[in-house]
PDB file of C-alpha atoms and ligand atoms in Angstrom:
ATOM      1  CA  UNK A 220      67.968 -28.473 -70.440  1.00 58.00           C
ATOM      2  CA  UNK A 221      68.415 -25.880 -73.176  1.00 56.00           C
ATOM      3  CA  UNK A 222      65.848 -24.999 -75.819  1.00 56.00           C
ATOM      4  CA  UNK A 223      67.223 -24.522 -79.313  1.00 74.00           C
ATOM      5  CA  UNK A 224      65.469 -21.195 -79.846  1.00 88.00           C
ATOM      6  CA  UNK A 225      67.792 -18.400 -78.679  1.00 91.00           C
ATOM      7  CA  UNK A 226      64.957 -15.885 -78.019  1.00 92.00           C
ATOM      8  CA  UNK A 227      63.283 -18.399 -75.737  1.00 93.00           C
ATOM      9  CA  UNK A 228      66.543 -19.268 -73.975  1.00 93.00           C
ATOM     10  CA  UNK A 229      67.139 -15.606 -73.418  1.00 94.00           C
ATOM     11  CA  UNK A 230      63.647 -15.131 -71.968  1.00 95.00           C
ATOM     12  CA  UNK A 231      64.064 -18.086 -69.604  1.00 95.00           C
ATOM     13  CA  UNK A 232      67.496 -16.879 -68.563  1.00 94.00           C
ATOM     14  CA  UNK A 233      66.184 -13.438 -67.695  1.00 95.00           C
ATOM     15  CA  UNK A 234      63.151 -14.722 -65.777  1.00 96.00           C
ATOM     16  CA  UNK A 235      65.376 -17.086 -63.769  1.00 95.00           C
ATOM     17  CA  UNK A 236      67.316 -14.032 -62.501  1.00 95.00           C
ATOM     18  CA  UNK A 237      64.209 -12.825 -60.628  1.00 94.00           C
ATOM     19  CA  UNK A 238      64.354 -13.469 -56.853  1.00 90.00           C
ATOM     20  CA  UNK A 239      62.870 -16.745 -55.740  1.00 92.00           C
ATOM     21  CA  UNK A 240      62.778 -18.292 -59.203  1.00 92.00           C
ATOM     22  CA  UNK A 241      64.968 -21.145 -60.431  1.00 89.00           C
ATOM     23  CA  UNK A 242      65.414 -22.421 -63.986  1.00 90.00           C
ATOM     24  CA  UNK A 243      62.426 -24.765 -63.667  1.00 93.00           C
ATOM     25  CA  UNK A 244      59.968 -22.078 -62.640  1.00 95.00           C
ATOM     26  CA  UNK A 245      61.468 -19.739 -65.214  1.00 95.00           C
ATOM     27  CA  UNK A 246      60.742 -22.265 -67.959  1.00 95.00           C
ATOM     28  CA  UNK A 247      57.163 -22.657 -66.743  1.00 96.00           C
ATOM     29  CA  UNK A 248      56.644 -18.863 -66.673  1.00 97.00           C
ATOM     30  CA  UNK A 249      58.192 -18.394 -70.117  1.00 96.00           C
ATOM     31  CA  UNK A 250      55.952 -21.074 -71.679  1.00 95.00           C
ATOM     32  CA  UNK A 251      52.911 -19.626 -69.913  1.00 97.00           C
ATOM     33  CA  UNK A 252      53.721 -16.175 -71.296  1.00 97.00           C
ATOM     34  CA  UNK A 253      54.078 -17.600 -74.800  1.00 96.00           C
ATOM     35  CA  UNK A 254      50.745 -19.341 -74.455  1.00 97.00           C
ATOM     36  CA  UNK A 255      49.129 -16.042 -73.439  1.00 98.00           C
ATOM     37  CA  UNK A 256      51.024 -13.727 -75.726  1.00 97.00           C
ATOM     38  CA  UNK A 257      48.302 -11.109 -76.346  1.00 97.00           C
ATOM     39  CA  UNK A 258      46.471 -11.240 -73.007  1.00 98.00           C
ATOM     40  CA  UNK A 259      49.527 -11.291 -70.743  1.00 97.00           C
ATOM     41  CA  UNK A 260      52.914 -11.182 -72.465  1.00 97.00           C
ATOM     42  CA  UNK A 261      52.246  -7.990 -74.413  1.00 98.00           C
ATOM     43  CA  UNK A 262      50.719  -5.930 -71.583  1.00 98.00           C
ATOM     44  CA  UNK A 263      53.427  -7.217 -69.245  1.00 97.00           C
ATOM     45  CA  UNK A 264      56.197  -6.107 -71.652  1.00 97.00           C
ATOM     46  CA  UNK A 265      54.556  -2.695 -72.063  1.00 97.00           C
ATOM     47  CA  UNK A 266      54.111  -2.324 -68.327  1.00 97.00           C
ATOM     48  CA  UNK A 267      57.722  -3.267 -67.692  1.00 97.00           C
ATOM     49  CA  UNK A 268      58.929  -0.765 -70.262  1.00 97.00           C
ATOM     50  CA  UNK A 269      56.693   1.935 -68.840  1.00 95.00           C
ATOM     51  CA  UNK A 270      57.829   1.210 -65.265  1.00 94.00           C
ATOM     52  CA  UNK A 271      61.446   1.298 -66.441  1.00 95.00           C
ATOM     53  CA  UNK A 272      61.119   4.798 -67.864  1.00 95.00           C
ATOM     54  CA  UNK A 273      58.589   6.265 -65.375  1.00 95.00           C
ATOM     55  CA  UNK A 274      59.546   4.897 -61.957  1.00 93.00           C
ATOM     56  CA  UNK A 275      62.618   6.298 -60.322  1.00 93.00           C
ATOM     57  CA  UNK A 276      64.217   6.498 -56.893  1.00 92.00           C
ATOM     58  CA  UNK A 277      63.592   9.680 -54.925  1.00 93.00           C
ATOM     59  CA  UNK A 278      66.986  11.283 -54.476  1.00 91.00           C
ATOM     60  CA  UNK A 279      65.909  12.803 -51.134  1.00 90.00           C
ATOM     61  CA  UNK A 280      64.439   9.921 -49.158  1.00 92.00           C
ATOM     62  CA  UNK A 281      65.143   6.878 -51.330  1.00 93.00           C
ATOM     63  CA  UNK A 282      61.502   5.885 -51.798  1.00 92.00           C
ATOM     64  CA  UNK A 283      60.148   4.984 -55.223  1.00 91.00           C
ATOM     65  CA  UNK A 284      58.495   7.766 -57.134  1.00 91.00           C
ATOM     66  CA  UNK A 285      57.100   8.637 -60.470  1.00 92.00           C
ATOM     67  CA  UNK A 286      59.475  10.545 -62.802  1.00 91.00           C
ATOM     68  CA  UNK A 287      56.996  13.454 -63.228  1.00 88.00           C
ATOM     69  CA  UNK A 288      55.409  13.593 -59.787  1.00 88.00           C
ATOM     70  CA  UNK A 289      56.298  14.383 -56.207  1.00 87.00           C
ATOM     71  CA  UNK A 290      57.485  11.675 -53.854  1.00 88.00           C
ATOM     72  CA  UNK A 291      54.296  10.154 -52.502  1.00 80.00           C
ATOM     73  CA  UNK A 292      55.549   7.568 -50.000  1.00 76.00           C
ATOM     74  CA  UNK A 293      57.682   9.827 -47.847  1.00 76.00           C
ATOM     75  CA  UNK A 294      56.314  13.191 -49.035  1.00 76.00           C
ATOM     76  CA  UNK A 295      59.792  14.428 -48.461  1.00 82.00           C
ATOM     77  CA  UNK A 296      59.285  17.341 -50.794  1.00 73.00           C
ATOM     78  CA  UNK A 297      57.372  19.298 -48.180  1.00 68.00           C
ATOM     79  CA  UNK A 298      59.800  21.954 -47.027  1.00 61.00           C
ATOM     80  CA  UNK A 299      58.244  22.512 -43.576  1.00 65.00           C
ATOM     81  CA  UNK A 300      57.688  18.885 -42.851  1.00 73.00           C
ATOM     82  CA  UNK A 301      58.817  18.833 -39.219  1.00 78.00           C
ATOM     83  CA  UNK A 302      58.782  15.517 -37.410  1.00 82.00           C
ATOM     84  CA  UNK A 303      60.456  13.989 -34.372  1.00 90.00           C
ATOM     85  CA  UNK A 304      61.639  10.593 -35.605  1.00 93.00           C
ATOM     86  CA  UNK A 305      63.254   9.259 -38.743  1.00 95.00           C
ATOM     87  CA  UNK A 306      63.801   5.556 -39.209  1.00 96.00           C
ATOM     88  CA  UNK A 307      66.592   4.419 -41.512  1.00 97.00           C
ATOM     89  CA  UNK A 308      66.034   1.186 -43.393  1.00 96.00           C
ATOM     90  CA  UNK A 309      67.970  -0.606 -46.082  1.00 95.00           C
ATOM     91  CA  UNK A 310      65.159  -1.094 -48.564  1.00 94.00           C
ATOM     92  CA  UNK A 311      61.401  -0.652 -49.168  1.00 92.00           C
ATOM     93  CA  UNK A 312      60.618  -4.220 -48.108  1.00 93.00           C
ATOM     94  CA  UNK A 313      62.232  -3.443 -44.713  1.00 94.00           C
ATOM     95  CA  UNK A 314      60.012  -0.360 -44.441  1.00 93.00           C
ATOM     96  CA  UNK A 315      56.958  -2.451 -45.126  1.00 91.00           C
ATOM     97  CA  UNK A 316      58.046  -5.055 -42.547  1.00 92.00           C
ATOM     98  CA  UNK A 317      58.531  -2.250 -40.013  1.00 91.00           C
ATOM     99  CA  UNK A 318      55.118  -0.764 -40.751  1.00 89.00           C
ATOM    100  CA  UNK A 319      53.504  -4.183 -40.242  1.00 90.00           C
ATOM    101  CA  UNK A 320      54.651  -4.193 -36.584  1.00 87.00           C
ATOM    102  CA  UNK A 321      52.479  -1.082 -35.973  1.00 88.00           C
ATOM    103  CA  UNK A 322      55.082   0.117 -33.447  1.00 88.00           C
ATOM    104  CA  UNK A 323      56.367   2.923 -35.653  1.00 90.00           C
ATOM    105  CA  UNK A 324      54.267   5.183 -37.821  1.00 84.00           C
ATOM    106  CA  UNK A 325      56.821   7.871 -38.580  1.00 87.00           C
ATOM    107  CA  UNK A 326      59.007   8.799 -41.492  1.00 92.00           C
ATOM    108  CA  UNK A 327      61.640   6.704 -43.240  1.00 94.00           C
ATOM    109  CA  UNK A 328      64.934   7.146 -45.005  1.00 96.00           C
ATOM    110  CA  UNK A 329      65.528   4.294 -47.425  1.00 95.00           C
ATOM    111  CA  UNK A 330      69.190   3.636 -48.066  1.00 95.00           C
ATOM    112  CA  UNK A 331      68.726   1.337 -51.016  1.00 92.00           C
ATOM    113  CA  UNK A 332      71.368  -1.085 -49.739  1.00 92.00           C
ATOM    114  CA  UNK A 333      74.310  -1.154 -47.351  1.00 93.00           C
ATOM    115  CA  UNK A 334      77.839   0.121 -47.573  1.00 90.00           C
ATOM    116  CA  UNK A 335      79.605  -2.443 -49.657  1.00 81.00           C
ATOM    117  CA  UNK A 336      82.601  -2.424 -51.942  1.00 70.00           C
ATOM    118  CA  UNK A 337      81.223  -5.471 -53.689  1.00 73.00           C
ATOM    119  CA  UNK A 338      77.875  -4.163 -54.925  1.00 73.00           C
ATOM    120  CA  UNK A 339      79.059  -0.625 -55.467  1.00 73.00           C
ATOM    121  CA  UNK A 340      76.997   1.003 -52.670  1.00 79.00           C
ATOM    122  CA  UNK A 341      78.709   4.048 -51.225  1.00 85.00           C
ATOM    123  CA  UNK A 342      77.619   7.048 -49.031  1.00 85.00           C
ATOM    124  CA  UNK A 343      76.431   8.821 -52.178  1.00 86.00           C
ATOM    125  CA  UNK A 344      74.157   6.008 -53.419  1.00 88.00           C
ATOM    126  CA  UNK A 345      72.872   5.496 -49.860  1.00 91.00           C
ATOM    127  CA  UNK A 346      71.797   9.218 -49.796  1.00 94.00           C
ATOM    128  CA  UNK A 347      73.775   9.963 -46.578  1.00 93.00           C
ATOM    129  CA  UNK A 348      74.179  13.648 -47.365  1.00 93.00           C
ATOM    130  CA  UNK A 349      70.462  13.874 -47.982  1.00 93.00           C
ATOM    131  CA  UNK A 350      69.866  12.131 -44.683  1.00 94.00           C
ATOM    132  CA  UNK A 351      71.913  14.762 -42.862  1.00 94.00           C
ATOM    133  CA  UNK A 352      69.964  17.503 -44.668  1.00 92.00           C
ATOM    134  CA  UNK A 353      66.646  15.905 -43.759  1.00 92.00           C
ATOM    135  CA  UNK A 354      67.614  15.630 -40.095  1.00 93.00           C
ATOM    136  CA  UNK A 355      68.490  19.349 -40.010  1.00 91.00           C
ATOM    137  CA  UNK A 356      65.620  20.662 -42.131  1.00 89.00           C
ATOM    138  CA  UNK A 357      62.876  18.617 -40.509  1.00 89.00           C
ATOM    139  CA  UNK A 358      64.044  19.186 -36.903  1.00 89.00           C
ATOM    140  CA  UNK A 359      64.373  15.439 -36.343  1.00 93.00           C
ATOM    141  CA  UNK A 360      64.892  14.603 -32.639  1.00 94.00           C
ATOM    142  CA  UNK A 361      65.688  10.897 -33.035  1.00 95.00           C
ATOM    143  CA  UNK A 362      67.213   8.841 -35.809  1.00 96.00           C
ATOM    144  CA  UNK A 363      66.388   5.183 -35.520  1.00 96.00           C
ATOM    145  CA  UNK A 364      68.866   3.003 -37.410  1.00 96.00           C
ATOM    146  CA  UNK A 365      67.048  -0.145 -38.444  1.00 95.00           C
ATOM    147  CA  UNK A 366      69.674  -1.825 -40.604  1.00 94.00           C
ATOM    148  CA  UNK A 367      69.999  -5.626 -40.676  1.00 89.00           C
ATOM    149  CA  UNK A 368      72.038  -7.547 -38.065  1.00 82.00           C
ATOM    150  CA  UNK A 369      74.509  -8.537 -40.790  1.00 83.00           C
ATOM    151  CA  UNK A 370      78.142  -7.327 -40.997  1.00 85.00           C
ATOM    152  CA  UNK A 371      77.204  -4.944 -43.810  1.00 89.00           C
ATOM    153  CA  UNK A 372      74.112  -3.720 -41.956  1.00 90.00           C
ATOM    154  CA  UNK A 373      76.080  -3.032 -38.793  1.00 88.00           C
ATOM    155  CA  UNK A 374      79.000  -1.386 -40.640  1.00 91.00           C
ATOM    156  CA  UNK A 375      76.451   0.871 -42.331  1.00 94.00           C
ATOM    157  CA  UNK A 376      74.863   1.655 -38.954  1.00 94.00           C
ATOM    158  CA  UNK A 377      78.292   2.688 -37.582  1.00 93.00           C
ATOM    159  CA  UNK A 378      78.914   4.795 -40.638  1.00 94.00           C
ATOM    160  CA  UNK A 379      75.562   6.579 -40.249  1.00 95.00           C
ATOM    161  CA  UNK A 380      76.165   7.129 -36.549  1.00 95.00           C
ATOM    162  CA  UNK A 381      79.553   8.721 -37.315  1.00 94.00           C
ATOM    163  CA  UNK A 382      78.025  10.853 -40.085  1.00 94.00           C
ATOM    164  CA  UNK A 383      75.394  12.262 -37.678  1.00 95.00           C
ATOM    165  CA  UNK A 384      77.808  13.229 -34.955  1.00 93.00           C
ATOM    166  CA  UNK A 385      77.733  16.924 -34.196  1.00 90.00           C
ATOM    167  CA  UNK A 386      73.970  17.138 -34.562  1.00 92.00           C
ATOM    168  CA  UNK A 387      71.922  17.508 -31.377  1.00 91.00           C
ATOM    169  CA  UNK A 388      69.820  14.385 -31.817  1.00 94.00           C
ATOM    170  CA  UNK A 389      69.340  11.040 -30.233  1.00 95.00           C
ATOM    171  CA  UNK A 390      70.627   8.153 -32.344  1.00 96.00           C
ATOM    172  CA  UNK A 391      69.221   4.693 -31.632  1.00 94.00           C
ATOM    173  CA  UNK A 392      69.508   1.335 -33.331  1.00 91.00           C
ATOM    174  CA  UNK A 393      67.444  -1.808 -33.126  1.00 87.00           C
ATOM    175  CA  UNK A 394      68.191  -3.864 -29.996  1.00 81.00           C
ATOM    176  CA  UNK A 395      70.081  -7.050 -30.095  1.00 68.00           C
ATOM    177  CA  UNK A 396      67.763  -9.919 -30.120  1.00 72.00           C
ATOM    178  CA  UNK A 397      67.721  -9.887 -33.838  1.00 78.00           C
ATOM    179  CA  UNK A 398      69.108 -13.225 -34.909  1.00 79.00           C
ATOM    180  CA  UNK A 399      72.690 -12.774 -36.067  1.00 74.00           C
ATOM    181  CA  UNK A 400      72.912 -12.776 -39.842  1.00 84.00           C
ATOM    182  CA  UNK A 401      69.202 -12.085 -40.248  1.00 84.00           C
ATOM    183  CA  UNK A 402      67.706  -9.604 -42.624  1.00 88.00           C
ATOM    184  CA  UNK A 403      64.853  -7.320 -41.508  1.00 89.00           C
ATOM    185  CA  UNK A 404      62.681  -8.304 -44.400  1.00 90.00           C
ATOM    186  CA  UNK A 405      62.563 -11.959 -43.358  1.00 89.00           C
ATOM    187  CA  UNK A 406      61.903 -11.524 -39.649  1.00 87.00           C
ATOM    188  CA  UNK A 407      58.622 -12.505 -38.012  1.00 84.00           C
ATOM    189  CA  UNK A 408      56.559  -9.607 -36.654  1.00 85.00           C
ATOM    190  CA  UNK A 409      57.128 -10.521 -33.004  1.00 78.00           C
ATOM    191  CA  UNK A 410      60.944 -10.487 -33.239  1.00 83.00           C
ATOM    192  CA  UNK A 411      60.975  -7.295 -35.171  1.00 87.00           C
ATOM    193  CA  UNK A 412      58.510  -5.734 -32.789  1.00 83.00           C
ATOM    194  CA  UNK A 413      60.510  -6.451 -29.667  1.00 76.00           C
ATOM    195  CA  UNK A 414      63.804  -5.504 -31.336  1.00 84.00           C
ATOM    196  CA  UNK A 415      62.310  -2.199 -32.303  1.00 87.00           C
ATOM    197  CA  UNK A 416      60.657  -1.580 -28.913  1.00 81.00           C
ATOM    198  CA  UNK A 417      63.879  -2.226 -26.996  1.00 78.00           C
ATOM    199  CA  UNK A 418      66.193  -0.414 -29.333  1.00 84.00           C
ATOM    200  CA  UNK A 419      69.358   0.992 -27.698  1.00 79.00           C
ATOM    201  CA  UNK A 420      70.996   4.378 -28.051  1.00 84.00           C
ATOM    202  CA  UNK A 421      74.288   4.359 -29.909  1.00 83.00           C
ATOM    203  CA  UNK A 422      74.960   7.876 -28.788  1.00 74.00           C
ATOM    204  CA  UNK A 423      72.817  10.447 -27.125  1.00 66.00           C
ATOM    205  CA  UNK A 424      73.144  14.212 -26.950  1.00 65.00           C
TER     206      UNK A 424
HETATM  207 ZN1   ZN B 505      61.237  11.273 -51.314  1.00 96.29          ZN
END
């Protein structure tokens, strides 16, 4: 069903593009916002605009950071930040899922996607050069590749493994046991925990 007011149609259309929302929920949200214009719609619009201009992706580790502040999640700006392990994940939700298992408390490198011709992700957008730099600068001993068990995730894992050849480090990836086609973000803690615990080396130096 279409409303006749173009501004409202546009609002519903944009809301329906958010993950997990269909046209029906989008309509409900749009009408709810209109009903609460001053108390919710206005502050939400201002917050969105502010987030759009102020929140950026850290070009070193891939975490989210404020435009005018240091990277707080990974604290990757510390020059002498030496650590043994670096875990590579596709996105921030994967990092949160990994942290929830309590099996790993180290540092992360957030790719922001997987290698894909379709969505335009390439080694540059995935911060692969920065990853190599971090491994060298921070004296990383082990890189743990925690990409999803999808074709794209595994292709990316292979690419990262190839990119890190020549460095004297151990490279591991999550063990099989992850359901094929599954995405890290949606796994239950137990599956993710055991997959992480029994991770296998891809290559070892
Ligand atoms: Zn950072």
